[in-house]
Coordinates of C-alpha atoms and ligand atoms in Angstrom, one line a residue:
X1 CA 107.3 110.6 92.2
X2 CA 110.0 112.9 93.5
X3 CA 113.6 112.4 92.6
X4 CA 116.5 112.6 95.1
X5 CA 120.3 112.9 94.5
X6 CA 123.2 113.4 96.9
X7 CA 127.0 113.5 96.7
X8 CA 129.9 113.9 99.1
X9 CA 133.4 114.4 97.7
X10 CA 135.9 116.7 96.1
X11 CA 134.5 116.7 92.5
X12 CA 132.2 119.4 91.1
X13 CA 129.3 118.9 93.5
X14 CA 127.0 121.4 91.7
X15 CA 127.4 119.7 88.4
X16 CA 127.0 116.2 89.8
X17 CA 123.8 117.2 91.5
X18 CA 122.3 118.9 88.5
X19 CA 123.3 116.1 86.1
X20 CA 121.7 113.7 88.6
X21 CA 118.5 115.6 88.6
X22 CA 118.4 115.7 84.8
X23 CA 118.7 111.9 84.8
X24 CA 115.5 111.9 87.0
X25 CA 113.5 114.1 84.7
X26 CA 111.7 111.1 83.2
X27 CA 109.9 110.7 86.6
X28 CA 108.1 114.0 86.1
X29 CA 108.4 117.0 88.4
X30 CA 107.2 120.6 88.8
X31 CA 110.1 122.1 90.7
X32 CA 113.6 121.4 91.7
X33 CA 116.5 122.5 94.1
X34 CA 119.9 121.8 95.5
X35 CA 121.7 122.6 98.7
X36 CA 125.5 122.3 99.1
X37 CA 127.5 122.5 102.4
X38 CA 131.1 123.5 101.6
X39 CA 133.6 124.9 104.2
X40 CA 130.8 125.0 106.7
X41 CA 128.7 127.3 104.5
X42 CA 125.4 126.4 102.8
X43 CA 124.5 127.5 99.3
X44 CA 120.9 126.6 98.2
X45 CA 118.9 127.2 95.0
X46 CA 115.4 126.3 94.1
X47 CA 113.3 126.9 90.9
X48 CA 109.8 126.1 89.7
X49 CA 109.3 124.4 86.3
X50 CA 112.0 122.8 84.3
X51 CA 115.6 122.1 85.4
X52 CA 116.9 124.8 83.0
X53 CA 115.4 127.4 85.5
X54 CA 117.5 125.9 88.3
X55 CA 120.6 125.8 86.1
X56 CA 120.1 129.5 85.3
X57 CA 120.0 130.3 89.0
X58 CA 123.2 128.3 89.8
X59 CA 125.2 129.5 86.8
X60 CA 127.5 131.7 88.9
X61 CA 127.8 129.1 91.8
X62 CA 131.1 127.2 91.7
X63 CA 132.0 124.3 94.0
X64 CA 135.7 123.6 94.0
X65 CA 136.5 121.9 97.3
X66 CA 135.2 119.0 99.4
X67 CA 131.5 119.3 99.8
X68 CA 128.3 117.5 100.8
X69 CA 125.3 118.3 98.5
X70 CA 121.7 117.1 98.1
X71 CA 119.2 117.7 95.3
X72 CA 115.5 117.1 94.6
X73 CA 112.9 117.1 91.8
X74 CA 109.4 117.5 93.3
X75 CA 106.1 116.0 92.1
X76 CA 103.6 117.9 94.2
X77 CA 101.5 115.9 96.7
X78 CA 101.2 118.3 99.6
X79 CA 101.2 121.9 98.6
X80 CA 101.3 123.6 95.3
X81 CA 104.4 123.6 93.0
X82 CA 106.0 126.8 94.2
X83 CA 109.6 127.8 95.0
X84 CA 108.7 127.8 98.7
X85 CA 107.4 124.3 98.5
X86 CA 110.4 123.1 96.4
X87 CA 113.0 121.0 98.2
X88 CA 115.6 121.2 99.9
X89 CA 113.9 122.6 103.0
X90 CA 115.9 124.6 105.5
X91 CA 115.8 124.7 109.2
X92 CA 118.3 126.9 111.1
X93 CA 121.4 125.2 110.0
X94 CA 120.3 122.1 108.1
X95 CA 118.7 121.1 104.8
X96 CA 116.6 118.1 103.9
X97 CA 115.2 116.5 100.8
X98 CA 112.5 113.8 100.9
X99 CA 110.5 111.5 98.7
X100 CA 107.3 110.0 100.0
X101 CA 104.6 111.2 102.3
X102 CA 104.9 111.8 106.1
X103 CA 101.5 110.7 107.3
X104 CA 101.7 112.3 110.7
X105 CA 103.2 115.6 109.5
X106 CA 100.1 117.6 110.7
X107 CA 100.5 116.5 114.3
X108 CA 104.3 117.1 114.3
X109 CA 103.9 120.5 112.6
X110 CA 101.3 121.6 115.2
X111 CA 103.7 120.9 118.0
X112 CA 106.6 122.6 116.3
X113 CA 104.5 125.7 115.6
X114 CA 103.5 125.7 119.3
X115 CA 107.2 125.6 120.1
X116 CA 107.6 128.8 117.9
X117 CA 108.9 127.3 114.7
X118 CA 108.1 129.3 111.6
X119 CA 107.2 127.2 108.6
X120 CA 107.8 128.6 105.1
X121 CA 106.2 125.9 103.1
X122 CA 102.9 123.9 102.9
X123 CA 104.8 120.6 102.6
X124 CA 105.0 117.6 104.9
X125 CA 108.8 117.5 104.2
X126 CA 109.6 120.7 106.1
X127 CA 108.5 119.0 109.3
X128 CA 111.6 116.7 109.1
X129 CA 114.3 119.4 109.3
X130 CA 112.6 121.3 112.1
X131 CA 112.0 118.1 114.1
X132 CA 115.6 117.2 113.6
X133 CA 116.8 120.6 114.9
X134 CA 114.4 120.4 117.8
X135 CA 116.0 117.0 118.7
X136 CA 119.5 118.3 118.0
X137 CA 119.0 121.1 120.5
X138 CA 118.1 118.5 123.1
X139 CA 120.6 115.7 122.3
X140 CA 123.5 117.9 121.1
X141 CA 124.4 114.8 119.0
X142 CA 123.5 114.9 115.3
X143 CA 123.3 111.2 114.9
X144 CA 121.1 110.7 118.0
X145 CA 118.9 113.6 116.8
X146 CA 118.5 112.1 113.4
X147 CA 117.7 108.7 114.9
X148 CA 115.1 110.2 117.1
X149 CA 113.6 112.2 114.2
X150 CA 113.3 109.1 112.1
X151 CA 111.6 107.2 115.0
X152 CA 109.0 110.0 115.1
X153 CA 108.0 109.9 111.4
X154 CA 105.1 107.7 110.2
X155 CA 104.6 107.1 106.5
X156 CA 106.8 106.5 103.4
X157 CA 110.1 108.3 103.0
X158 CA 113.5 108.5 101.4
X159 CA 115.4 111.3 103.2
X160 CA 118.8 113.0 102.8
X161 CA 119.8 115.6 105.4
X162 CA 122.9 117.8 105.7
X163 CA 123.7 119.9 108.7
X164 CA 126.3 122.4 109.9
X165 CA 126.3 120.4 113.1
X166 CA 128.2 117.6 111.4
X167 CA 129.7 119.2 108.2
X168 CA 131.2 116.4 106.1
X169 CA 128.3 114.1 106.4
X170 CA 125.0 113.2 104.7
X171 CA 122.4 111.6 106.9
X172 CA 119.9 109.2 105.2
X173 CA 116.8 107.2 106.0
X174 CA 114.7 104.9 103.7
X175 CA 111.3 103.5 104.4
X176 CA 108.8 102.7 101.6
X177 CA 110.4 105.0 99.0
X178 CA 113.4 103.8 97.0
X179 CA 116.9 105.1 97.5
X180 CA 120.5 103.8 97.0
X181 CA 124.0 104.8 97.7
X182 CA 126.9 104.3 95.3
X183 CA 130.7 104.5 95.5
X184 CA 133.1 105.4 92.7
X185 CA 136.8 104.5 92.2
X186 CA 137.9 107.4 94.4
X187 CA 135.6 106.1 97.1
X188 CA 133.4 109.1 96.8
X189 CA 129.7 108.6 97.6
X190 CA 126.6 109.2 95.6
X191 CA 122.9 108.9 96.6
X192 CA 119.8 108.7 94.3
X193 CA 116.2 107.5 94.3
X194 CA 116.9 105.3 91.3
X195 CA 119.9 103.9 89.4
X196 CA 120.1 106.4 86.5
X197 CA 121.9 109.3 88.2
X198 CA 124.6 107.0 89.4
X199 CA 125.4 105.5 86.0
X200 CA 128.7 106.8 84.8
X201 CA 129.8 107.7 88.3
X202 CA 129.4 104.9 90.8
X203 CA 130.9 101.5 90.1
X204 CA 129.0 99.7 92.9
X205 CA 125.7 100.4 94.7
X206 CA 123.9 99.4 97.8
X207 CA 120.1 99.5 97.6
X208 CA 118.7 100.5 101.0
X209 CA 116.0 98.4 102.6
X210 CA 113.0 99.7 104.4
X211 CA 114.0 100.8 107.9
X212 CA 117.7 101.5 106.9
X213 CA 119.1 104.8 108.2
X214 CA 122.5 106.2 109.0
X215 CA 125.1 108.5 107.5
X216 CA 127.8 108.8 105.0
X217 CA 131.0 110.8 105.5
X218 CA 134.2 111.2 103.5
X219 CA 135.6 107.8 104.6
X220 CA 132.7 105.7 105.7
X221 CA 129.1 104.5 105.1
X222 CA 127.3 103.7 108.4
X223 CA 124.0 101.8 108.0
X224 CA 121.7 100.8 110.8
X225 CA 118.7 98.5 110.2
X226 CA 115.2 99.0 111.7
X227 CA 116.3 97.3 114.9
X228 CA 119.2 99.9 115.0
X229 CA 121.8 97.2 114.6
X230 CA 124.7 98.3 112.4
X231 CA 124.8 96.4 109.1
X232 CA 127.4 96.2 106.3
X233 CA 126.5 97.6 102.9
X234 CA 125.6 94.9 100.3
X235 CA 127.2 96.2 97.1
X236 CA 126.0 95.2 93.7
X237 CA 127.4 96.2 90.3
X238 CA 125.5 99.1 88.7
X239 CA 123.6 98.6 85.4
X240 CA 125.0 100.8 82.6
X241 CA 121.9 101.0 80.5
X242 CA 120.1 104.2 81.4
X243 CA 116.8 103.5 79.5
X244 CA 116.6 100.1 81.1
X245 CA 117.4 101.7 84.5
X246 CA 114.6 104.2 84.0
X247 CA 112.3 101.2 83.5
X248 CA 113.8 99.6 86.6
X249 CA 114.5 96.6 84.4
X250 CA 111.0 96.1 83.1
X251 CA 110.5 95.7 79.4
X252 CA 108.2 98.7 79.1
X253 CA 107.1 101.6 81.2
X254 CA 103.6 100.2 81.1
X255 CA 104.8 97.0 82.7
X256 CA 106.7 98.9 85.3
X257 CA 103.6 101.1 86.0
X258 CA 101.4 98.0 86.5
X259 CA 103.9 96.7 89.1
X260 CA 104.1 100.2 90.7
X261 CA 100.3 100.2 91.4
X262 CA 100.7 98.7 94.8
X263 CA 103.1 101.4 96.0
X264 CA 101.4 104.3 94.4
X265 CA 98.0 103.3 95.7
X266 CA 99.6 103.1 99.2
X267 CA 100.6 106.7 98.5
X268 CA 97.1 107.6 97.4
X269 CA 95.8 106.3 100.7
X270 CA 98.4 108.0 102.9
X271 CA 96.9 110.6 105.3
X272 CA 93.4 110.0 104.0
X273 CA 92.2 107.0 106.1
X274 CA 91.9 107.2 109.8
X275 CA 90.4 104.3 111.8
X276 CA 86.8 105.0 111.1
X277 CA 87.0 108.1 108.9
X278 CA 88.0 109.2 105.4
X279 CA 89.7 112.6 105.3
X280 CA 90.5 114.9 102.4
X281 CA 92.5 117.9 103.6
X282 CA 92.6 119.3 100.1
X283 CA 89.2 120.9 100.5
X284 CA 86.6 121.9 103.0
X285 CA 83.5 119.8 103.5
X286 CA 81.4 122.9 102.6
X287 CA 82.2 122.0 99.0
X288 CA 79.2 119.5 99.3
X289 CA 76.8 122.0 101.0
X290 CA 73.7 122.3 98.9
X291 CA 74.7 119.4 96.6
X292 CA 72.1 116.9 95.7
X293 CA 73.7 115.4 92.6
X294 CA 77.1 114.6 91.1
X295 CA 78.0 114.8 87.5
X296 CA 81.2 113.2 86.4
X297 CA 82.9 114.1 83.1
X298 CA 86.0 112.6 81.4
X299 CA 87.5 110.9 78.4
X300 CA 88.9 107.4 77.7
X301 CA 90.3 105.5 80.7
X302 CA 89.3 108.4 83.0
X303 CA 85.7 108.0 81.8
X304 CA 85.9 104.4 82.8
X305 CA 87.0 105.3 86.3
X306 CA 84.2 107.9 86.4
X307 CA 81.7 105.3 85.3
X308 CA 83.0 103.0 88.1
X309 CA 82.3 105.9 90.5
X310 CA 78.6 106.1 89.7
X311 CA 78.1 102.6 91.2
X312 CA 80.1 103.6 94.4
X313 CA 78.5 107.0 94.9
X314 CA 74.9 105.7 94.5
X315 CA 75.6 102.6 96.6
X316 CA 77.4 104.2 99.5
X317 CA 76.8 107.9 99.4
X318 CA 73.2 107.5 98.2
X319 CA 73.6 110.5 96.0
X320 CA 72.3 110.8 92.5
X321 CA 75.2 110.4 90.1
X322 CA 75.6 110.5 86.4
X323 CA 78.6 110.4 84.0
X324 CA 79.3 112.0 80.7
X325 CA 81.9 111.6 77.9
X326 CA 83.4 115.0 77.7
X327 CA 83.4 115.3 73.9
X328 CA 79.7 114.6 73.8
X329 CA 78.8 116.8 76.8
X330 CA 80.4 119.8 75.2
X331 CA 78.0 120.1 72.3
X332 CA 74.6 118.9 73.5
X333 CA 73.5 122.1 75.4
X334 CA 73.2 120.2 78.6
X335 CA 71.0 121.2 81.5
X336 CA 73.2 122.1 84.5
X337 CA 71.8 122.9 87.9
X338 CA 73.6 124.5 90.8
X339 CA 72.8 121.7 93.2
X340 CA 75.1 119.5 91.0
X341 CA 78.8 119.1 91.9
X342 CA 80.6 118.8 88.6
X343 CA 83.6 116.5 88.8
X344 CA 86.2 116.1 86.1
X345 CA 88.7 113.3 86.0
X346 CA 91.9 113.5 84.1
X347 CA 95.4 111.9 84.5
X348 CA 97.1 114.8 82.7
X349 CA 94.7 117.6 83.7
X350 CA 95.1 118.9 80.1
X351 CA 92.7 116.9 78.0
X352 CA 91.0 119.5 75.8
X353 CA 87.4 118.1 75.8
X354 CA 87.4 117.5 79.6
X355 CA 88.9 121.0 80.2
X356 CA 86.2 122.6 78.1
X357 CA 83.4 120.9 80.1
X358 CA 85.0 122.2 83.3
X359 CA 84.8 125.7 81.9
X360 CA 81.2 125.1 80.9
X361 CA 80.3 124.0 84.5
X362 CA 82.2 127.0 86.0
X363 CA 80.4 129.4 83.6
X364 CA 77.1 127.8 84.7
X365 CA 77.9 128.6 88.3
X366 CA 78.4 125.0 89.5
X367 CA 80.9 123.9 92.1
X368 CA 83.7 121.9 90.5
X369 CA 86.1 119.2 91.7
X370 CA 89.0 117.7 89.7
X371 CA 90.5 114.3 90.3
X372 CA 93.9 114.6 88.7
X373 CA 97.5 113.2 88.7
X374 CA 99.3 116.4 87.7
X375 CA 99.4 119.3 90.2
X376 CA 99.3 122.8 88.7
X377 CA 97.8 121.4 85.4
X378 CA 95.1 123.5 83.7
X379 CA 92.2 121.6 85.3
X380 CA 93.8 121.8 88.8
X381 CA 94.2 125.5 88.4
X382 CA 90.7 126.0 87.2
X383 CA 88.6 123.8 89.5
X384 CA 87.3 124.9 92.9
X385 CA 88.9 121.8 94.5
X386 CA 91.3 119.1 93.6
X387 CA 92.1 115.6 94.8
X388 CA 95.5 114.5 93.6
X389 CA 95.8 110.8 92.8
X390 CA 99.6 110.6 93.6
X391 CA 100.2 108.0 90.9
X392 CA 103.5 109.6 90.0
X393 CA 104.4 110.3 86.4
X394 CA 102.7 107.8 84.0
X395 CA 104.9 107.3 80.9
X396 CA 103.0 104.5 79.2
X397 CA 100.4 106.0 76.8
X398 CA 98.0 103.2 77.9
X399 CA 97.0 104.3 81.3
X400 CA 97.2 101.8 84.2
X401 CA 98.2 103.2 87.6
X402 CA 96.3 106.5 86.9
X403 CA 93.1 104.4 86.5
X404 CA 93.9 102.4 89.6
X405 CA 94.5 105.5 91.8
X406 CA 91.4 107.2 90.3
X407 CA 89.1 104.3 91.3
X408 CA 90.8 104.2 94.7
X409 CA 90.1 107.9 95.2
X410 CA 86.5 107.4 94.1
X411 CA 86.0 104.6 96.6
X412 CA 87.3 106.9 99.4
X413 CA 85.3 109.8 98.1
X414 CA 82.0 107.8 98.1
X415 CA 82.6 107.0 101.8
X416 CA 83.6 110.6 102.5
X417 CA 80.3 111.8 101.1
X418 CA 78.4 109.0 102.9
X419 CA 80.0 110.3 106.2
X420 CA 78.7 113.8 105.4
X421 CA 75.3 112.6 104.5
X422 CA 75.2 110.1 107.3
X423 CA 74.1 107.5 104.8
X424 CA 76.4 104.7 106.0
X425 CA 76.5 102.8 109.3
X426 CA 79.7 103.2 111.3
X427 CA 80.2 99.5 111.2
X428 CA 79.9 99.4 107.4
X429 CA 82.1 102.4 107.1
X430 CA 84.8 100.8 109.2
X431 CA 84.5 97.6 107.1
X432 CA 84.8 99.6 103.8
X433 CA 87.9 101.5 105.1
X434 CA 89.6 98.2 106.1
X435 CA 88.8 96.9 102.6
X436 CA 90.4 100.0 101.0
X437 CA 93.5 99.5 103.1
X438 CA 93.8 96.1 101.4
X439 CA 93.9 97.5 97.8
X440 CA 97.8 97.7 97.7
X441 CA 97.9 94.0 98.5
X442 CA 95.3 93.1 96.0
X443 CA 97.1 94.7 93.1
X444 CA 100.5 93.2 93.9
X445 CA 101.5 91.2 90.8
X446 CA 102.2 87.5 91.6
X447 CA 104.9 85.9 89.4
X448 CA 102.6 82.9 88.9
X449 CA 99.8 85.1 87.6
X450 CA 102.0 87.0 85.2
X451 CA 103.6 83.7 84.0
X452 CA 100.1 82.2 83.4
X453 CA 99.0 85.3 81.5
X454 CA 102.1 85.3 79.4
X455 CA 101.4 81.6 78.4
X456 CA 97.7 82.2 77.7
X457 CA 98.3 85.3 75.6
X458 CA 99.7 83.3 72.7
X459 CA 96.2 82.0 72.0
X460 CA 94.7 85.5 71.5
X461 CA 96.8 87.0 68.7
X462 CA 94.1 86.9 66.0
X463 CA 90.4 86.3 65.8
X464 CA 87.7 88.6 64.7
X465 CA 87.4 90.4 67.9
X466 CA 87.1 90.4 71.7
X467 CA 84.2 90.9 74.0
X468 CA 85.1 92.0 77.5
X469 CA 82.0 91.5 79.6
X470 CA 81.0 92.3 83.2
X471 CA 78.0 93.3 85.3
X472 CA 77.6 96.3 87.6
X473 CA 80.9 98.0 88.4
X474 CA 82.6 95.3 86.3
X475 CA 81.1 96.8 83.2
X476 CA 83.4 99.8 83.4
X477 CA 86.2 97.5 84.1
X478 CA 85.2 95.5 80.9
X479 CA 85.3 98.8 79.0
X480 CA 88.8 99.5 80.4
X481 CA 90.1 96.1 79.6
X482 CA 88.8 96.4 76.0
X483 CA 90.4 99.8 75.6
X484 CA 93.7 98.6 77.0
X485 CA 93.7 95.8 74.4
X486 CA 92.7 98.0 71.5
X487 CA 95.3 100.7 72.3
X488 CA 98.4 98.5 72.4
X489 CA 97.5 95.3 70.4
X490 CA 95.5 97.0 67.6
X491 CA 93.0 94.1 67.9
X492 CA 89.3 94.9 67.9
X493 CA 87.7 94.7 71.4
X494 CA 84.4 95.8 72.9
X495 CA 83.4 96.2 76.5
X496 CA 79.8 95.1 77.2
X497 CA 77.4 94.7 80.1
X498 CA 77.1 90.9 80.4
X499 CA 73.4 91.2 80.3
X500 CA 73.5 92.8 76.8
X501 CA 74.7 89.7 75.0
X502 CA 71.3 88.5 74.1
X503 CA 70.3 91.9 72.7
X504 CA 72.3 91.5 69.5
X505 CA 76.1 90.9 70.2
X506 CA 75.7 87.2 70.7
X507 CA 75.1 87.0 66.9
X508 CA 78.9 87.3 66.7
X509 CA 79.5 84.2 68.9
X510 CA 81.8 81.6 67.3
X511 CA 85.2 80.1 68.1
X512 CA 87.0 83.2 66.6
X513 CA 85.2 85.5 69.0
X514 CA 87.2 85.7 72.2
X515 CA 85.2 86.6 75.3
X516 CA 87.0 87.8 78.4
X517 CA 84.5 87.3 81.1
X518 CA 84.7 89.0 84.5
X519 CA 83.0 86.8 87.0
X520 CA 83.2 88.3 90.5
X521 CA 82.2 85.9 93.3
X522 CA 80.7 88.6 95.4
X523 CA 78.5 90.5 92.8
X524 CA 75.8 89.0 90.6
X525 CA 77.9 85.9 90.0
X526 CA 75.1 83.6 89.0
X527 CA 73.7 86.1 86.5
X528 CA 77.0 86.9 85.0
X529 CA 77.8 83.2 84.8
X530 CA 74.6 82.4 82.9
X531 CA 75.4 85.2 80.4
X532 CA 78.8 83.6 79.8
X533 CA 77.3 80.2 79.4
X534 CA 75.0 81.7 76.6
X535 CA 78.2 82.6 74.7
X536 CA 80.0 79.3 75.5
X537 CA 77.0 77.4 74.3
X538 CA 77.4 79.1 70.9
X539 CA 81.1 78.1 70.8
X540 CA 82.6 81.5 71.6
X541 CA 86.1 81.1 73.0
X542 CA 85.9 82.0 76.7
X543 CA 88.6 83.3 79.0
X544 CA 87.1 83.5 82.4
X545 CA 88.6 85.6 85.2
X546 CA 87.2 84.6 88.6
X547 CA 87.9 83.3 92.1
X548 CA 85.4 80.5 91.3
X549 CA 86.3 77.6 89.0
X550 CA 84.3 77.8 85.8
X551 CA 84.3 74.6 83.7
X552 CA 82.8 76.1 80.6
X553 CA 85.8 78.3 79.9
X554 CA 88.5 77.5 77.4
X555 CA 91.0 79.5 79.5
X556 CA 90.7 80.3 83.2
X557 CA 92.7 83.0 85.0
X558 CA 92.2 82.6 88.8
X559 CA 92.1 85.5 91.2
X560 CA 92.3 85.1 95.0
X561 CA 89.2 84.6 97.1
X562 CA 88.5 88.1 98.2
X563 CA 86.4 89.5 101.0
X564 CA 84.6 91.9 98.7
X565 CA 83.7 92.6 95.1
X566 CA 85.8 95.7 95.1
X567 CA 89.0 93.8 95.8
X568 CA 88.0 91.4 93.1
X569 CA 87.7 94.5 90.8
X570 CA 91.3 95.5 91.5
X571 CA 92.6 92.0 91.1
X572 CA 90.8 91.6 87.8
X573 CA 92.1 95.1 86.7
X574 CA 95.6 93.8 87.0
X575 CA 94.7 90.7 84.9
X576 CA 93.2 92.6 82.0
X577 CA 96.2 95.1 82.1
X578 CA 98.7 92.2 82.0
X579 CA 96.7 90.4 79.3
X580 CA 96.8 93.4 76.9
X581 CA 100.5 93.9 77.7
X582 CA 101.5 90.3 76.9
X583 CA 99.3 90.1 73.7
X584 CA 100.8 93.4 72.5
X585 CA 104.4 92.2 73.3
X586 CA 103.8 89.0 71.3
X587 CA 102.5 91.0 68.4
X588 CA 105.8 93.0 68.5
X589 CA 104.1 96.4 69.1
X590 CA 105.6 99.4 70.9
X591 CA 103.6 99.0 74.1
X592 CA 104.6 102.4 75.5
X593 CA 104.1 104.4 72.3
X594 CA 101.2 102.8 70.4
X595 CA 100.6 104.0 66.9
X596 CA 98.2 107.0 66.4
X597 CA 98.1 107.8 70.2
X598 CA 99.4 110.6 72.4
X599 CA 99.7 110.5 76.2
X600 CA 97.7 113.7 76.5
X601 CA 95.0 114.7 74.0
X602 CA 95.2 118.5 74.2
X603 CA 93.3 119.1 71.0
X604 CA 89.7 118.4 70.1
Ligands
AGP1 C1 94.1 105.6 78.3 O1 94.8 104.4 78.2 C2 94.2 106.4 77.1 N1 95.6 106.8 76.9 C3 93.3 107.6 77.0 O2 92.0 107.1 76.8 C4 93.2 108.6 78.2 O3 92.7 108.0 79.3 C5 92.3 109.8 77.8 O4 93.0 110.5 76.7 C6 92.1 110.8 78.9 O5 93.3 111.3 79.3 P1 93.4 112.1 80.7 O6 93.0 111.1 81.8 O7 94.8 112.7 80.8 O8 92.3 113.2 80.6

């Protein structure tokens, strides 16, 4: 997730912007920049990598008088992490910073290029400043030009724009990406994409709502709502606890990241779903020329999303698919054929075992694709093609939103390949695309659900172990639920295909064996139900997760009646994530930094 800061006033604008960007480092970034308009002159600096590189570039830059400045830390979604792609982006006489994704940027960019505009970057953001200046040349009125520009944008955005056409002013717009404005005792104004940069400066803040836009000048804050009616700022007192502010008030980053899944999955979808078509503009479809098989390779949670993909690829794309655990694949002298597309999956893009398998595939002459959350990571740089999951930085060691966005990408990719292979009817494709659009709704956390899971969790703090069981694509979800619980509660848990119980594991059944049973209504329900009844009949304690009432369960966590098993998958994913979170919290563990674990395993 990118970070945005802005300031307008007489204090040291450069320092305020740089300090603000430092407060946003926890969000993760790969480049940064600032632009300051002082006395009608712009000064702008950008740097790739850590903020210290930007500080080095600005060390001789002094701001002493009244100025308007904007700053940005970039988490690459469109275009590599380079200085040219870093924000702020310049038009002729204006700068812009932006967080989010402009879904119709390609269409706007094409028209602007036809009008003779020269683009310097590969980003969607740069479209905003050129579109503004195009509108300014027609309206001659900066506010009207800004209003028209915002009307023309589709997608999610938090925008700050400064222009020589209206010097002592910062224009803003917010839709789908967070942003707030704060005021200090001297009535000076501060902008940021989250609370932390304003702590220690602003005494009161106004959190913009979706559709809000307007401008801030030396003596006023003018806000218009989405109906273009002027509205008064609604000021709140700013929290003073930075760490709590970084967690947006949640108890742990993992909890925050579970709640973020709805928004980040919406980002994952942006620009990739058209009415009846899945589009990936990150690579050419020729990547799949000559490909008859897909082999996926990963570790841990990423392995679980890869295992999920095998069901989707074979069911929709009708392509032979297999999955490997990277640490095993590395040393078993595998047979690799050039008609296989080798796909590695990694949140960090740095996991040693997975990276080594990617090198093996490249050395064997296979085409390679990486599904990753961190642009410019080792795997992204090495693979032939990359699909970014756009989950934003994931601070919790126990992965949640990375898994959710990986499975989302795989669902889209299975349809993309099906389009290429013409292995899916148009009607079915349209139905699947409309289901995918529903994922952000499916993963929204309802208070009632979270409260219920909090209450139930008190019963699962001991016992001699957990089975998480599921059939078909719910088996990888069972594995993922078991891993989540192990990682942060330190209780033993195993994921199993439901149908395996009678082949040995059921010997463990007794009241101290807790079975978390995934019972989707729309996929093999009756078979899964009878497997659970085998355990229940032997007095195992059952916690059933289903849209269908199940009277043989000791605990029952309801999900909504969904149109499709994949939406049940995502709802149950949230349940098992929250269950492990609440059990771990009751046990007093450090949810975000569990013992013995690291966020990225860069060693064998
Ligand atoms: C997930 O909760 C774990 N932290 C771990 O299994 C992780 O998924 C694994 O180490 C792979 O990491 P990667 O996705 O960054 O490659």
